[in-house]
Amino acid sequence: MSAGSGTGRGTGGPGTGYAVVVPTLVRDTLADCLAALAAATGPGPDEIVLVDDRPGPGADPAALEHPLTVLGDLRERTVVLRSGGRGPAAARNTGLRAVTSPWTAFLDDDVQVGPHWCGQLIQDLAEAAPDTGAVQGVIAVPLPRERRPTDWERDTAGLARARWTNADMAYRTDVLQQVGGFDERFTRAFREDADLALRVLDAGWRIRRGRRTTRHPVPPAARWVSLGQQRANADDALMRRLHGPDWWAKAVAPRGRIRRHATITAAGAATVALTVAGRPRAAAVTGLGWAAGTAEFAWARIAPGPRTRHEITTILVTSALIPPTATWHRLSGLWRHRNAPAWRETPA
């Protein structure tokens, strides 16, 4: 019998039964995620809901064969559902609808729970006051010790400080149902966790940090990954519509650089327009402003890193492209979500 299920289900005391929901694109990390869950000591989950969010009907089911085998005895408690490639929020809702346990613990498919996670989770749930709607796990992001972390590694390390991340978060199942689950307009793994948490808090529940620890390795990333990340600015526009202009403070989230990006973008656009209009002196002034803003942004990313040639070259290129890309996604998000009502105005 596996260590994780060695004490059986339902042995953590009344009200501490839990399900584990894992949305996945069946990445290589899934097997390690499930293996760590199966090996963790303590009362195992009542049920595991694995939600395959690969798009389209042609997703190869054989890709799940190995990840499922590493579950050992937990395999018999596991169901696999499909959510059609609609993003992690929709995938978690798909999993939630199948849960019958009092608590629902969400894990990302690229994390590895600690060796005593099951027992520590039970302790977190047992210690939850009646008005506690959720208990967050502690996220540890291992970084290289022999050198400074890269821009991408530092970005991932931010998960260790993030509030309410669904990399490891346990909610009371009835609280999730009360607030309507995840907002499926968040189609990326960004802000859907903060949106849900703000709705839970506004409904009168508390969210506290537990003791259990989960490891989140830095995933490999393409060289230009920072450009793709700018799509998240559209999600920030939706957060503003749902929770007001002060949502940053409510969510204890960094405000980011969108205002600076917009200013740099405006300076660059003005430089082009003035040059075309035959006003070289004015174009030189706005061009200097664009160059200064871009240089400051690039140095802020280069200075704390390893400063290798590859890293510096990548940051120089992306620092010139990120401001207009971020501004475009923010404006498109504001337009796309212009009629989204504040969440309290949404019919129950």
PDB file of N, CA and C in Angstrom, residues 271 273-284:
ATOM      1  N   THR A 271       7.303  59.618 -31.528  1.00  0.00           N
ATOM      2  CA  THR A 271       8.549  59.775 -32.278  1.00  0.00           C
ATOM      3  C   THR A 271       8.339  59.433 -33.751  1.00  0.00           C
ATOM      4  N   ALA A 273       5.456  59.435 -35.397  1.00  0.00           N
ATOM      5  CA  ALA A 273       4.527  60.397 -36.000  1.00  0.00           C
ATOM      6  C   ALA A 273       5.213  61.728 -36.288  1.00  0.00           C
ATOM      7  N   LEU A 274       6.014  62.196 -35.360  1.00  0.00           N
ATOM      8  CA  LEU A 274       6.693  63.475 -35.559  1.00  0.00           C
ATOM      9  C   LEU A 274       7.739  63.386 -36.665  1.00  0.00           C
ATOM     10  N   THR A 275       8.393  62.228 -36.761  1.00  0.00           N
ATOM     11  CA  THR A 275       9.368  62.045 -37.839  1.00  0.00           C
ATOM     12  C   THR A 275       8.673  62.092 -39.201  1.00  0.00           C
ATOM     13  N   VAL A 276       7.562  61.399 -39.313  1.00  0.00           N
ATOM     14  CA  VAL A 276       6.801  61.400 -40.567  1.00  0.00           C
ATOM     15  C   VAL A 276       6.278  62.794 -40.891  1.00  0.00           C
ATOM     16  N   ALA A 277       5.940  63.562 -39.846  1.00  0.00           N
ATOM     17  CA  ALA A 277       5.405  64.912 -40.049  1.00  0.00           C
ATOM     18  C   ALA A 277       6.496  65.938 -40.341  1.00  0.00           C
ATOM     19  N   GLY A 278       7.743  65.508 -40.347  1.00  0.00           N
ATOM     20  CA  GLY A 278       8.832  66.423 -40.651  1.00  0.00           C
ATOM     21  C   GLY A 278       9.192  67.357 -39.515  1.00  0.00           C
ATOM     22  N   ARG A 279       9.087  66.867 -38.283  1.00  0.00           N
ATOM     23  CA  ARG A 279       9.430  67.687 -37.109  1.00  0.00           C
ATOM     24  C   ARG A 279      10.559  66.970 -36.352  1.00  0.00           C
ATOM     25  N   PRO A 280      11.767  67.039 -36.862  1.00  0.00           N
ATOM     26  CA  PRO A 280      12.873  66.246 -36.301  1.00  0.00           C
ATOM     27  C   PRO A 280      13.243  66.630 -34.886  1.00  0.00           C
ATOM     28  N   ARG A 281      13.178  67.923 -34.524  1.00  0.00           N
ATOM     29  CA  ARG A 281      13.567  68.314 -33.158  1.00  0.00           C
ATOM     30  C   ARG A 281      12.599  67.731 -32.129  1.00  0.00           C
ATOM     31  N   ALA A 282      11.316  67.858 -32.410  1.00  0.00           N
ATOM     32  CA  ALA A 282      10.328  67.295 -31.488  1.00  0.00           C
ATOM     33  C   ALA A 282      10.457  65.770 -31.436  1.00  0.00           C
ATOM     34  N   ALA A 283      10.730  65.160 -32.602  1.00  0.00           N
ATOM     35  CA  ALA A 283      10.904  63.708 -32.647  1.00  0.00           C
ATOM     36  C   ALA A 283      12.122  63.282 -31.821  1.00  0.00           C
ATOM     37  N   ALA A 284      13.170  64.104 -31.837  1.00  0.00           N
ATOM     38  CA  ALA A 284      14.365  63.785 -31.059  1.00  0.00           C
ATOM     39  C   ALA A 284      14.068  63.788 -29.562  1.00  0.00           C
TER      40      ALA A 284
END
